């Protein structure tokens, strides 16, 4: 995917999203920033995931659960409980 003329937009062009479920009942959705600047030529999934992981560590124990999804397929990429990664069950 190459950059649109008007630059990258969060909801439209992000490759991943992070859903954070806070202990006080609030839910927040964050979109990955998969580019270095608005007019970068290409998207970098690893850059976006690193930035989402940084947000998970920032919120830490304030959040009950945090889940990173692939925006295109809807599949779960990673899951965290109170800032700690949860391993996926291989049998399910």
Short mmCIF file of C-alpha atoms in Angstrom, two decimals:
data_model
loop_
_atom_site.label_atom_id
_atom_site.label_comp_id
_atom_site.label_asym_id
_atom_site.label_seq_id
_atom_site.Cartn_x
_atom_site.Cartn_y
_atom_site.Cartn_z
CA UNK A 1 0.00 0.00 0.00
CA UNK A 2 1.45 3.35 -0.98
CA UNK A 3 0.61 6.72 0.54
CA UNK A 4 -2.52 8.53 -0.65
CA UNK A 5 -2.02 12.07 -1.99
CA UNK A 6 -3.66 13.62 1.08
CA UNK A 7 -1.54 11.55 3.49
CA UNK A 8 -2.36 8.71 5.87
CA UNK A 9 -5.47 8.82 8.10
CA UNK A 10 -5.80 6.90 11.37
CA UNK A 11 -9.08 4.99 11.08
CA UNK A 12 -8.87 4.53 7.33
CA UNK A 13 -5.26 3.41 6.92
CA UNK A 14 -4.22 1.77 10.23
CA UNK A 15 -3.40 -1.93 9.99
CA UNK A 16 -4.21 -2.73 13.65
CA UNK A 17 -6.35 -1.50 16.51
CA UNK A 18 -6.11 -1.80 20.28
CA UNK A 19 -9.18 -2.19 22.48
CA UNK A 20 -8.55 -1.35 26.13
CA UNK A 21 -11.06 -2.32 28.82
CA UNK A 22 -10.41 -0.23 31.93
CA UNK A 23 -11.21 -1.29 35.48
CA UNK A 24 -13.59 1.67 35.90
CA UNK A 25 -15.76 0.33 33.04
CA UNK A 26 -14.54 2.58 30.25
CA UNK A 27 -13.48 1.16 26.89
CA UNK A 28 -11.06 2.88 24.53
CA UNK A 29 -10.07 2.12 20.94
CA UNK A 30 -6.64 3.16 19.69
CA UNK A 31 -5.52 2.86 16.07
CA UNK A 32 -1.97 1.93 15.09
CA UNK A 33 0.33 4.57 13.60
CA UNK A 34 2.01 2.43 10.93
CA UNK A 35 3.89 5.33 9.35
CA UNK A 36 6.69 7.67 10.44
CA UNK A 37 5.10 10.81 9.05
CA UNK A 38 1.92 11.74 7.22
CA UNK A 39 3.49 11.38 3.77
CA UNK A 40 5.59 8.22 4.33
CA UNK A 41 5.64 6.10 1.20
CA UNK A 42 4.79 2.78 2.85
CA UNK A 43 3.12 1.37 5.97
CA UNK A 44 5.18 -0.54 8.56
CA UNK A 45 3.09 -2.99 10.62
CA UNK A 46 5.92 -3.62 13.12
CA UNK A 47 6.19 0.09 13.87
CA UNK A 48 2.45 0.31 14.51
CA UNK A 49 2.44 -2.77 16.77
CA UNK A 50 5.41 -1.45 18.75
CA UNK A 51 3.54 1.80 19.38
CA UNK A 52 0.40 -0.07 20.51
CA UNK A 53 2.48 -2.26 22.86
CA UNK A 54 3.98 0.91 24.34
CA UNK A 55 0.46 2.19 25.07
CA UNK A 56 -0.42 -1.11 26.79
CA UNK A 57 2.59 -0.73 29.11
CA UNK A 58 1.67 2.93 29.79
CA UNK A 59 -1.81 1.97 30.97
CA UNK A 60 -0.51 -1.13 32.79
CA UNK A 61 -2.64 -2.10 35.79
CA UNK A 62 -5.28 0.59 35.08
CA UNK A 63 -6.66 -1.70 32.38
CA UNK A 64 -8.31 -5.07 32.99
CA UNK A 65 -7.71 -6.28 29.45
CA UNK A 66 -6.13 -4.97 26.26
CA UNK A 67 -6.49 -6.73 22.92
CA UNK A 68 -4.69 -5.92 19.67
CA UNK A 69 -6.60 -6.89 16.51
CA UNK A 70 -5.66 -7.04 12.84
CA UNK A 71 -8.01 -4.47 11.34
CA UNK A 72 -8.27 -6.13 7.94
CA UNK A 73 -9.14 -9.66 9.14
CA UNK A 74 -10.52 -8.94 12.62
CA UNK A 75 -8.26 -11.64 14.11
CA UNK A 76 -6.76 -11.19 17.55
CA UNK A 77 -2.98 -10.59 17.40
CA UNK A 78 -2.13 -10.18 21.10
CA UNK A 79 -3.97 -10.07 24.41
CA UNK A 80 -2.91 -8.53 27.73
CA UNK A 81 -4.29 -8.74 31.27
CA UNK A 82 -3.28 -5.82 33.52
CA UNK A 83 -0.38 -5.05 31.19
CA UNK A 84 0.96 -8.62 31.12
CA UNK A 85 0.83 -10.64 27.86
CA UNK A 86 -1.55 -13.61 27.89
CA UNK A 87 -0.44 -16.66 25.91
CA UNK A 88 -2.87 -18.02 23.35
CA UNK A 89 -4.28 -21.48 23.90
CA UNK A 90 -3.01 -23.66 21.05
CA UNK A 91 -5.92 -26.12 21.35
CA UNK A 92 -8.68 -23.58 20.64
#
